[in-house]
Amino acid sequence: MCDSMNRKNKIVVSRGSPLANLMIIGEAPGAKEEEVGKPFVGRSGKLLDKLLQNAGIDINKDVYFCNVIKCRPPKNRRPTKTEIQENLPWLYQQIKLVNPRVIVLVGATALGAILKIKSRISILRGEWFNWEGRLVMPVFHPSYLLRNQSKEEGTPMSLTKSDFLKIKEKIDTLK
Ligand code: URA
């Protein structure tokens, strides 16, 4: 699976509960994720955990974290179309096995890979989509939020906080 990238890479599959109703799909592991062997454990992951927890979501019980790409791309570059195509069957298997009712697409790579929409996250974030019978919402990637930390109303950070409250409301209706 990592052949087109780097044969020495460690495969990063998941973190959280495989029984969760909520699946978070990111782009690809970074250096910290590769070292630990779990997705979203670096700076972006810490912010993502905080956003989920502030919305009242239990990150150990209610969430399953994974990525479109299972290996760290060289120099953390954006994955290529071919790499996304090669990794998609693994992601589809994860979705089938975990069977989440709600999926959150974190960033443009996850948005394009699942919904096949090439659009700006800023336009689609916070909206619910239906994908193969599941509710799907795109949100800003936490690495973008780390670069835009203002909490003023209308900023990416404040919009994302309200997106996660909307997600929490939705998963509560499924319990
Ligand atoms: N960014 C991602 O998209 N996924 C991770 O696992 C870490 C950072």
mmCIF file of C-alpha atoms and ligand atoms in Angstrom:
data_model
loop_
_atom_site.group_PDB
_atom_site.id
_atom_site.type_symbol
_atom_site.label_atom_id
_atom_site.label_comp_id
_atom_site.label_asym_id
_atom_site.label_seq_id
_atom_site.Cartn_x
_atom_site.Cartn_y
_atom_site.Cartn_z
ATOM 1 C CA MET A 1 0.000 0.000 0.000
ATOM 2 C CA CYS A 2 2.879 2.348 0.729
ATOM 3 C CA ASP A 3 4.846 1.307 -2.349
ATOM 4 C CA SER A 4 4.304 4.444 -4.379
ATOM 5 C CA MET A 5 5.444 6.506 -1.404
ATOM 6 C CA ASN A 6 8.148 4.976 0.737
ATOM 7 C CA ARG A 7 8.533 1.280 1.481
ATOM 8 C CA LYS A 8 9.872 2.024 4.955
ATOM 9 C CA ASN A 9 6.703 3.889 5.965
ATOM 10 C CA LYS A 10 4.581 2.587 8.771
ATOM 11 C CA ILE A 11 0.927 2.037 7.941
ATOM 12 C CA VAL A 12 -1.438 4.188 10.010
ATOM 13 C CA VAL A 13 -4.924 2.700 10.151
ATOM 14 C CA SER A 14 -7.127 4.053 12.927
ATOM 15 C CA ARG A 15 -7.686 5.358 16.437
ATOM 16 C CA GLY A 16 -10.824 5.373 18.581
ATOM 17 C CA SER A 17 -13.774 3.027 18.712
ATOM 18 C CA PRO A 18 -14.735 0.742 15.807
ATOM 19 C CA LEU A 19 -18.244 0.772 17.335
ATOM 20 C CA ALA A 20 -18.590 4.548 16.980
ATOM 21 C CA ASN A 21 -21.444 6.227 15.131
ATOM 22 C CA LEU A 22 -19.087 8.985 14.041
ATOM 23 C CA MET A 23 -16.147 8.520 11.667
ATOM 24 C CA ILE A 24 -13.600 11.289 11.122
ATOM 25 C CA ILE A 25 -11.674 11.013 7.848
ATOM 26 C CA GLY A 26 -8.525 13.086 7.366
ATOM 27 C CA GLU A 27 -5.953 13.280 4.579
ATOM 28 C CA ALA A 28 -2.833 11.303 5.496
ATOM 29 C CA PRO A 29 -0.567 10.655 8.477
ATOM 30 C CA GLY A 30 2.133 13.171 9.319
ATOM 31 C CA ALA A 31 5.445 12.551 11.117
ATOM 32 C CA LYS A 32 3.932 12.134 14.592
ATOM 33 C CA GLU A 33 1.181 9.838 13.308
ATOM 34 C CA GLU A 34 3.770 7.689 11.548
ATOM 35 C CA GLU A 35 5.897 7.507 14.709
ATOM 36 C CA VAL A 36 2.942 6.569 16.957
ATOM 37 C CA GLY A 37 1.091 4.495 14.347
ATOM 38 C CA LYS A 38 -2.240 6.286 14.928
ATOM 39 C CA PRO A 39 -4.047 9.052 13.039
ATOM 40 C CA PHE A 40 -4.409 12.578 14.352
ATOM 41 C CA VAL A 41 -1.985 12.410 17.289
ATOM 42 C CA GLY A 42 0.147 15.460 16.364
ATOM 43 C CA ARG A 43 -0.706 19.168 16.695
ATOM 44 C CA SER A 44 -3.669 18.961 14.308
ATOM 45 C CA GLY A 45 -4.998 15.923 16.130
ATOM 46 C CA LYS A 46 -4.773 17.637 19.505
ATOM 47 C CA LEU A 47 -6.823 20.542 18.171
ATOM 48 C CA LEU A 48 -9.317 18.146 16.591
ATOM 49 C CA ASP A 49 -9.692 16.284 19.911
ATOM 50 C CA LYS A 50 -10.292 19.608 21.672
ATOM 51 C CA LEU A 51 -12.961 20.669 19.170
ATOM 52 C CA LEU A 52 -14.738 17.329 19.587
ATOM 53 C CA GLN A 53 -14.477 17.369 23.387
ATOM 54 C CA ASN A 54 -15.647 20.991 23.633
ATOM 55 C CA ALA A 55 -18.738 19.957 21.676
ATOM 56 C CA GLY A 56 -19.334 17.221 24.282
ATOM 57 C CA ILE A 57 -18.215 14.287 22.116
ATOM 58 C CA ASP A 58 -16.389 11.417 23.858
ATOM 59 C CA ILE A 59 -13.298 10.850 21.689
ATOM 60 C CA ASN A 60 -12.643 7.362 23.085
ATOM 61 C CA LYS A 61 -16.177 5.999 22.840
ATOM 62 C CA ASP A 62 -17.993 7.979 20.140
ATOM 63 C CA VAL A 63 -15.369 8.514 17.430
ATOM 64 C CA TYR A 64 -13.356 6.434 14.953
ATOM 65 C CA PHE A 65 -10.487 8.370 13.335
ATOM 66 C CA CYS A 66 -8.839 7.398 10.049
ATOM 67 C CA ASN A 67 -7.359 8.900 6.882
ATOM 68 C CA VAL A 68 -7.848 8.551 3.132
ATOM 69 C CA ILE A 69 -4.138 7.702 2.803
ATOM 70 C CA LYS A 70 -2.631 5.140 5.161
ATOM 71 C CA CYS A 71 1.062 6.069 4.726
ATOM 72 C CA ARG A 72 2.857 9.339 5.236
ATOM 73 C CA PRO A 73 3.497 11.038 1.877
ATOM 74 C CA PRO A 74 7.157 12.017 1.394
ATOM 75 C CA LYS A 75 7.842 15.438 2.906
ATOM 76 C CA ASN A 76 4.147 15.600 3.882
ATOM 77 C CA ARG A 77 3.194 16.579 0.331
ATOM 78 C CA ARG A 78 -0.437 16.393 -0.796
ATOM 79 C CA PRO A 79 -1.297 12.854 -1.967
ATOM 80 C CA THR A 80 -1.566 12.358 -5.717
ATOM 81 C CA LYS A 81 -4.763 11.277 -7.499
ATOM 82 C CA THR A 82 -3.204 7.840 -8.068
ATOM 83 C CA GLU A 83 -2.337 7.434 -4.386
ATOM 84 C CA ILE A 84 -5.897 8.388 -3.430
ATOM 85 C CA GLN A 85 -7.298 5.834 -5.911
ATOM 86 C CA GLU A 86 -4.925 3.141 -4.585
ATOM 87 C CA ASN A 87 -5.919 3.792 -0.964
ATOM 88 C CA LEU A 88 -9.681 4.182 -1.475
ATOM 89 C CA PRO A 89 -10.556 0.456 -1.325
ATOM 90 C CA TRP A 90 -9.056 0.349 2.197
ATOM 91 C CA LEU A 91 -11.109 3.336 3.272
ATOM 92 C CA TYR A 92 -14.284 1.833 1.782
ATOM 93 C CA GLN A 93 -13.606 -1.369 3.757
ATOM 94 C CA GLN A 94 -13.169 0.644 6.954
ATOM 95 C CA ILE A 95 -16.465 2.458 6.338
ATOM 96 C CA LYS A 96 -18.210 -0.841 5.651
ATOM 97 C CA LEU A 97 -16.826 -2.505 8.806
ATOM 98 C CA VAL A 98 -17.301 0.399 11.226
ATOM 99 C CA ASN A 99 -20.629 1.316 9.605
ATOM 100 C CA PRO A 100 -20.805 4.898 10.961
ATOM 101 C CA ARG A 101 -24.071 6.808 10.589
ATOM 102 C CA VAL A 102 -22.182 10.120 10.412
ATOM 103 C CA ILE A 103 -18.916 10.880 8.598
ATOM 104 C CA VAL A 104 -16.904 14.080 8.989
ATOM 105 C CA LEU A 105 -14.588 14.888 6.078
ATOM 106 C CA VAL A 106 -11.642 16.827 7.405
ATOM 107 C CA GLY A 107 -10.131 18.953 4.632
ATOM 108 C CA ALA A 108 -10.202 18.989 0.849
ATOM 109 C CA THR A 109 -8.566 15.588 0.223
ATOM 110 C CA ALA A 110 -11.225 13.726 2.228
ATOM 111 C CA LEU A 111 -13.951 15.834 0.636
ATOM 112 C CA GLY A 112 -12.741 15.019 -2.891
ATOM 113 C CA ALA A 113 -12.104 11.336 -2.129
ATOM 114 C CA ILE A 114 -15.584 10.611 -0.731
ATOM 115 C CA LEU A 115 -17.988 13.132 -2.239
ATOM 116 C CA LYS A 116 -15.945 13.573 -5.456
ATOM 117 C CA ILE A 117 -16.520 17.298 -5.198
ATOM 118 C CA LYS A 118 -13.682 19.616 -6.107
ATOM 119 C CA SER A 119 -14.736 22.701 -4.218
ATOM 120 C CA ARG A 120 -13.515 24.920 -1.461
ATOM 121 C CA ILE A 121 -14.156 23.677 2.058
ATOM 122 C CA SER A 122 -15.161 27.232 2.967
ATOM 123 C CA ILE A 123 -18.196 26.862 0.676
ATOM 124 C CA LEU A 124 -19.293 23.361 1.720
ATOM 125 C CA ARG A 125 -18.330 23.160 5.396
ATOM 126 C CA GLY A 126 -21.087 22.793 7.913
ATOM 127 C CA GLU A 127 -23.523 21.359 5.324
ATOM 128 C CA TRP A 128 -24.965 17.869 5.534
ATOM 129 C CA PHE A 129 -24.641 15.634 2.452
ATOM 130 C CA ASN A 130 -26.005 12.178 1.877
ATOM 131 C CA TRP A 131 -23.417 9.643 0.742
ATOM 132 C CA GLU A 132 -24.525 6.049 0.318
ATOM 133 C CA GLY A 133 -27.129 6.406 3.064
ATOM 134 C CA ARG A 134 -24.774 8.094 5.507
ATOM 135 C CA LEU A 135 -24.766 11.701 6.697
ATOM 136 C CA VAL A 136 -21.566 13.444 5.692
ATOM 137 C CA MET A 137 -20.242 16.870 6.676
ATOM 138 C CA PRO A 138 -17.048 18.545 5.410
ATOM 139 C CA VAL A 139 -15.154 20.712 7.917
ATOM 140 C CA PHE A 140 -11.964 22.791 7.814
ATOM 141 C CA HIS A 141 -8.753 20.823 8.362
ATOM 142 C CA PRO A 142 -7.280 21.546 11.852
ATOM 143 C CA SER A 143 -3.900 22.364 10.283
ATOM 144 C CA TYR A 144 -5.667 25.281 8.552
ATOM 145 C CA LEU A 145 -7.211 26.288 11.882
ATOM 146 C CA LEU A 146 -3.779 26.223 13.509
ATOM 147 C CA ARG A 147 -2.707 28.837 10.968
ATOM 148 C CA ASN A 148 -5.897 30.881 11.547
ATOM 149 C CA GLN A 149 -6.403 30.910 15.280
ATOM 150 C CA SER A 150 -8.653 33.971 15.680
ATOM 151 C CA LYS A 151 -11.787 33.020 17.593
ATOM 152 C CA GLU A 152 -13.827 36.048 16.467
ATOM 153 C CA GLU A 153 -17.304 35.382 15.131
ATOM 154 C CA GLY A 154 -17.283 34.300 11.486
ATOM 155 C CA THR A 155 -13.646 33.099 11.523
ATOM 156 C CA PRO A 156 -12.809 29.500 10.449
ATOM 157 C CA MET A 157 -12.232 28.538 14.110
ATOM 158 C CA SER A 158 -15.591 29.838 15.310
ATOM 159 C CA LEU A 159 -17.400 28.320 12.293
ATOM 160 C CA THR A 160 -15.753 24.960 13.006
ATOM 161 C CA LYS A 161 -16.815 25.085 16.651
ATOM 162 C CA SER A 162 -20.421 25.490 15.536
ATOM 163 C CA ASP A 163 -19.972 22.680 12.959
ATOM 164 C CA PHE A 164 -18.942 20.290 15.748
ATOM 165 C CA LEU A 165 -21.930 21.340 17.880
ATOM 166 C CA LYS A 166 -24.135 20.503 14.874
ATOM 167 C CA ILE A 167 -22.395 17.121 14.596
ATOM 168 C CA LYS A 168 -22.906 16.423 18.319
ATOM 169 C CA GLU A 169 -26.605 17.290 17.988
ATOM 170 C CA LYS A 170 -26.904 14.860 15.089
ATOM 171 C CA ILE A 171 -25.159 11.941 16.796
ATOM 172 C CA ASP A 172 -27.349 12.483 19.880
ATOM 173 C CA THR A 173 -30.456 11.981 17.755
ATOM 174 C CA LEU A 174 -29.058 8.586 16.655
ATOM 175 C CA LYS A 175 -28.566 7.189 20.179
HETATM 176 N N1 URA B 1 -3.613 15.289 9.234
HETATM 177 C C1 URA B 1 -4.445 14.360 8.726
HETATM 178 O O1 URA B 1 -5.190 14.617 7.789
HETATM 179 N N2 URA B 1 -4.431 13.161 9.286
HETATM 180 C C2 URA B 1 -3.682 12.836 10.329
HETATM 181 O O2 URA B 1 -3.741 11.713 10.797
HETATM 182 C C3 URA B 1 -2.848 13.841 10.844
HETATM 183 C C4 URA B 1 -2.824 15.049 10.289
#
